[in-house]
Amino acid sequence: MTVKHFHVEYSKLNNEGTYSPGDTLTGRVVVVTTKETKVQCFYVQAKGKAKVSWCEGNGANTVVHQDKRKYFYFEHIILQDKNKGDGSEIIGAGRNVFPFTFNIPNTDMPSSYQGKWGRITYSLRAQLTQSIWVVHKTKTEFPFRTTAEYPFASKTEMVIIGLKEQQQATRISFCGIGKVTMKFVSEKMGIRQGEAMGVTVEVINESSRTVTPKLYLCEKQTFVAQSKHMVHADDVLFGTGDPVSPHSSHTVTKVLSIAPLLSPTFFNCSMMKLEYRLKVTLDVPQERDSEIKLPLIILLGSPKPPQQKPKRSIWFRKLIG
């Protein structure tokens, strides 16, 4: 083996190392050899794609649903074309560096994403072929971030305005002897990565049972392939109120903090989408839980130092003050 080391790397444009539509991607392929090496073909590729895949059924009845879409594909020949290489090119002994440049299309493309049954990836791949028996391959993925401020389906002015508006819902349910009224209020519909906001639940318990409110952040991943849909849902508990005894009332306020690395809401991929909801349930012994759901859109956050803590909003400070 004359090739001791073979890898592809890219230059970082910012602290996060992310690229966006319209950026120029620069990098290099590094080859370390023990002696002069003949090359049949040597190239590097840049690719952006989305792919979904899942199985239904068991055994002989298993059906695979899958689909993929390519956002861009570029190839740069470094020494020899893979279809025309004749082995006449030679790489010198030692460390060799081969730079390359690709211009990412300035079009709407979704951010990098890893879901339950699908991925959106942006990658660099390099291949060096010495002979039909000796082929060297290397790959690295680079993080891609959309420049669309609102990468979801409905971009009407009312929805954009509504991102900053307070939202609320009320539900009346019956358990035991009597009724329970639950009012759920969230500060706004849209929140950025790394931010926090307050939510409140007011429970008026006129029943004969003790009830306990629980608050959840709900994630919903939807995948589409061959006209089939598959959904993966996950509920994360972020707050539990005190039990509300019969014929009493109680208001609980909790802070919802959005992790900086939590993927933003997106609908701008034809094969998958990511949505969120806020949910509050009433935990009632021996009764079916009542629940209220409110929409939540997680927006792309501004880059911040890792040590900076999310700020609580003015609305929340007034609410609990």
XYZ file of C-alpha atoms in Angstrom:
321
model
C 0.000 0.000 0.000
C 1.682 3.178 -1.173
C -1.094 5.483 0.111
C -0.724 5.845 3.899
C -3.266 8.617 4.480
C -6.213 9.908 2.444
C -8.849 12.386 3.629
C -10.984 15.332 2.510
C -11.575 18.474 4.587
C -13.286 21.851 4.182
C -12.568 25.378 5.389
C -14.885 26.943 7.966
C -16.625 30.196 7.108
C -17.765 30.849 10.691
C -17.471 29.506 14.240
C -20.210 26.938 13.631
C -18.622 25.692 10.417
C -21.958 25.991 8.587
C -22.573 26.721 4.927
C -25.685 28.277 3.360
C -27.137 28.798 -0.138
C -24.894 30.977 -2.291
C -21.713 30.311 -0.267
C -18.434 29.239 -1.846
C -17.245 25.941 -0.383
C -13.484 25.545 -0.336
C -11.485 22.573 0.839
C -8.649 20.220 0.113
C -7.895 16.544 -0.374
C -4.775 15.359 1.461
C -2.859 12.333 0.203
C 0.218 10.952 1.966
C 2.204 8.345 0.016
C 5.342 6.320 0.695
C 6.598 6.696 -2.884
C 5.581 7.967 -6.308
C 2.130 6.590 -7.096
C 0.410 6.173 -10.459
C -3.225 7.249 -10.551
C -5.976 5.977 -12.835
C -8.563 8.485 -11.567
C -8.775 11.041 -8.778
C -11.774 13.288 -8.118
C -13.821 15.009 -5.393
C -17.603 15.484 -5.261
C -19.962 17.797 -3.376
C -23.513 16.616 -2.825
C -26.687 17.730 -1.071
C -29.516 15.242 -0.747
C -32.514 14.090 1.277
C -33.434 10.435 1.759
C -36.235 8.634 3.597
C -36.668 4.895 4.134
C -38.760 2.635 6.359
C -40.173 -0.905 6.359
C -43.691 -2.195 6.899
C -44.717 -5.770 7.559
C -42.663 -8.825 8.527
C -40.814 -11.602 6.768
C -41.902 -12.249 3.189
C -44.548 -9.541 3.534
C -42.020 -6.804 4.283
C -42.451 -3.720 2.123
C -39.755 -1.047 1.918
C -40.842 2.537 1.307
C -38.064 4.868 0.270
C -37.394 7.978 -1.744
C -34.583 10.462 -2.265
C -33.987 13.871 -3.735
C -30.779 15.520 -4.877
C -30.393 19.250 -4.218
C -27.053 19.627 -5.970
C -24.194 17.506 -7.258
C -20.783 18.726 -8.406
C -17.656 16.860 -9.395
C -14.114 18.212 -9.686
C -11.494 16.142 -11.513
C -8.194 16.491 -9.658
C -5.877 14.395 -11.837
C -7.712 11.881 -14.000
C -11.279 11.476 -15.204
C -12.883 8.293 -13.870
C -13.968 7.345 -17.413
C -10.809 8.360 -19.277
C -7.952 7.847 -16.820
C -5.058 5.837 -18.202
C -2.759 5.769 -15.168
C -0.299 8.238 -16.642
C -0.636 10.774 -13.808
C 1.735 10.438 -10.846
C 1.472 11.666 -7.237
C 4.827 12.392 -5.630
C 6.066 10.771 -2.451
C 5.167 12.428 0.859
C 2.279 14.751 1.719
C 0.271 16.119 -1.209
C -2.514 18.695 -0.901
C -5.084 19.266 -3.667
C -7.414 22.278 -3.182
C -10.896 22.544 -4.673
C -13.780 25.018 -4.776
C -17.532 24.546 -5.254
C -20.238 27.214 -5.494
C -23.355 26.152 -3.577
C -26.553 27.071 -5.495
C -28.423 30.076 -4.133
C -31.780 28.304 -3.887
C -34.126 27.305 -1.053
C -32.769 24.102 0.476
C -33.495 22.609 3.919
C -30.941 22.566 6.717
C -29.021 19.423 7.649
C -31.275 17.095 9.621
C -31.270 13.601 11.137
C -34.728 12.116 11.734
C -36.153 8.737 12.692
C -36.573 7.487 9.116
C -34.885 10.154 7.055
C -31.826 12.383 6.701
C -30.899 15.610 4.944
C -27.143 15.607 4.373
C -24.515 17.726 2.645
C -21.207 15.997 2.034
C -17.839 15.878 0.307
C -16.539 12.627 -1.154
C -13.134 11.943 -2.687
C -11.943 8.856 -4.536
C -8.462 7.877 -5.694
C -8.108 4.787 -7.879
C -4.694 3.205 -8.382
C -6.000 0.099 -10.120
C -9.136 -1.987 -10.369
C -8.071 -3.679 -7.128
C -6.854 -0.640 -5.180
C -9.421 2.130 -4.619
C -9.252 4.707 -1.810
C -12.409 6.516 -0.681
C -13.076 9.167 1.951
C -16.103 11.223 2.959
C -17.026 14.031 5.330
C -20.306 15.835 5.964
C -20.519 19.585 6.446
C -23.364 21.296 8.345
C -25.741 23.234 6.120
C -28.121 25.928 7.352
C -30.963 27.417 5.359
C -31.179 31.168 4.975
C -34.984 31.122 4.945
C -36.217 32.869 8.093
C -39.550 31.046 7.959
C -38.905 27.603 6.365
C -42.448 26.372 6.777
C -45.346 26.004 4.369
C -47.601 28.923 5.300
C -45.783 32.230 4.871
C -48.809 34.493 5.069
C -48.466 37.811 6.859
C -50.984 36.709 9.504
C -48.879 33.679 10.461
C -45.670 35.719 10.669
C -47.393 38.324 12.842
C -48.897 35.540 14.945
C -45.446 34.211 15.848
C -45.101 36.996 18.409
C -48.672 36.945 19.680
C -49.870 35.324 22.899
C -52.018 32.235 22.355
C -54.435 30.430 24.609
C -57.062 27.698 24.707
C -59.665 26.509 27.203
C -61.142 23.060 27.734
C -63.932 21.839 29.993
C -63.999 18.166 30.888
C -66.030 16.051 33.264
C -64.621 13.557 35.740
C -66.246 12.028 38.769
C -69.066 14.301 39.869
C -68.537 17.762 38.411
C -66.391 19.480 35.821
C -62.818 20.690 35.439
C -61.987 23.854 33.498
C -58.452 24.176 32.181
C -57.015 27.306 30.566
C -53.637 27.049 28.819
C -51.678 30.193 27.854
C -48.331 30.480 26.065
C -46.446 33.711 25.552
C -46.197 33.353 21.778
C -46.293 30.850 18.936
C -42.724 31.344 17.683
C -39.535 30.954 19.726
C -35.892 30.818 18.647
C -33.303 28.189 19.495
C -31.645 28.970 22.829
C -34.529 31.148 24.054
C -37.034 30.592 26.855
C -40.631 31.617 27.436
C -43.299 31.227 30.085
C -46.453 29.134 29.888
C -49.293 29.044 32.420
C -52.066 26.604 33.215
C -55.082 27.619 35.266
C -57.162 24.734 36.637
C -60.587 25.214 38.215
C -61.557 21.883 39.714
C -65.270 21.603 40.470
C -65.221 17.810 40.391
C -64.885 15.178 43.097
C -61.440 14.034 41.892
C -57.915 15.392 42.408
C -56.272 16.425 39.146
C -52.633 17.225 38.277
C -51.573 19.310 35.233
C -48.547 18.183 33.199
C -46.850 20.167 30.447
C -45.118 18.681 27.396
C -43.109 19.773 24.376
C -44.261 17.519 21.531
C -42.183 16.785 18.437
C -43.719 15.360 15.261
C -41.614 14.063 12.360
C -43.466 13.226 9.127
C -41.888 11.235 6.285
C -43.290 10.705 2.776
C -42.288 8.083 0.203
C -44.255 6.569 -2.677
C -47.446 8.350 -1.551
C -47.130 6.720 1.883
C -46.725 8.573 5.170
C -44.925 7.606 8.357
C -45.029 9.659 11.546
C -42.718 9.597 14.542
C -43.895 11.517 17.621
C -42.108 12.201 20.872
C -43.405 14.037 23.962
C -40.943 15.547 26.440
C -42.274 16.463 29.897
C -40.972 19.866 31.011
C -43.263 20.724 33.909
C -45.692 19.249 36.455
C -48.017 21.326 38.588
C -49.191 20.635 42.125
C -52.245 18.395 42.530
C -55.481 20.377 42.503
C -57.882 18.968 45.087
C -61.674 18.782 44.570
C -63.563 22.094 44.608
C -60.412 24.247 44.410
C -58.344 26.080 41.792
C -54.659 26.514 41.079
C -52.433 28.317 38.546
C -49.031 26.942 37.599
C -46.349 28.799 35.615
C -43.405 27.039 33.992
C -40.468 28.055 31.806
C -39.942 26.303 28.495
C -36.265 26.514 27.451
C -35.418 25.589 23.865
C -32.046 23.869 23.523
C -29.736 25.641 21.041
C -29.229 22.373 19.135
C -32.934 21.462 18.848
C -33.799 21.359 15.140
C -36.014 24.250 13.954
C -39.448 23.708 12.441
C -39.238 23.089 8.689
C -41.627 22.277 5.849
C -39.322 23.107 2.914
C -38.487 19.473 2.115
C -40.895 17.473 -0.049
C -40.188 14.184 1.759
C -40.109 15.175 5.413
C -41.188 17.900 7.797
C -40.711 18.729 11.459
C -43.392 20.262 13.691
C -43.816 21.050 17.382
C -46.735 21.472 19.779
C -47.200 22.513 23.368
C -49.459 20.140 25.270
C -50.970 20.198 28.747
C -52.779 17.199 30.204
C -54.773 16.604 33.366
C -53.590 13.495 35.138
C -56.721 12.083 36.785
C -56.654 8.685 38.549
C -58.919 6.130 36.855
C -59.951 8.635 34.179
C -58.854 9.335 30.636
C -56.520 12.327 30.542
C -57.864 15.585 29.152
C -55.479 17.622 27.025
C -54.994 20.911 25.184
C -52.525 21.470 22.354
C -51.142 24.758 21.062
C -48.943 25.168 17.983
C -45.280 26.058 18.480
C -42.820 27.094 15.779
C -39.125 26.850 16.645
C -37.095 29.351 14.633
C -33.412 29.342 13.794
C -31.496 31.093 16.574
C -28.669 33.566 16.281
C -25.176 32.152 16.945
C -24.275 32.719 20.613
C -21.324 31.805 22.824
C -21.832 28.332 24.383
C -21.665 29.732 27.929
C -24.455 32.263 27.367
C -27.701 31.215 29.037
C -31.101 31.681 27.336
C -32.834 34.843 28.416
C -36.284 34.832 29.924
C -38.699 37.160 28.225
C -40.096 40.424 29.550
C -43.583 38.880 29.325
C -42.572 36.051 31.661
C -40.892 38.332 34.174
C -44.071 40.416 34.371
C -46.194 37.305 34.627
C -44.455 35.910 37.695
C -43.622 39.287 39.264
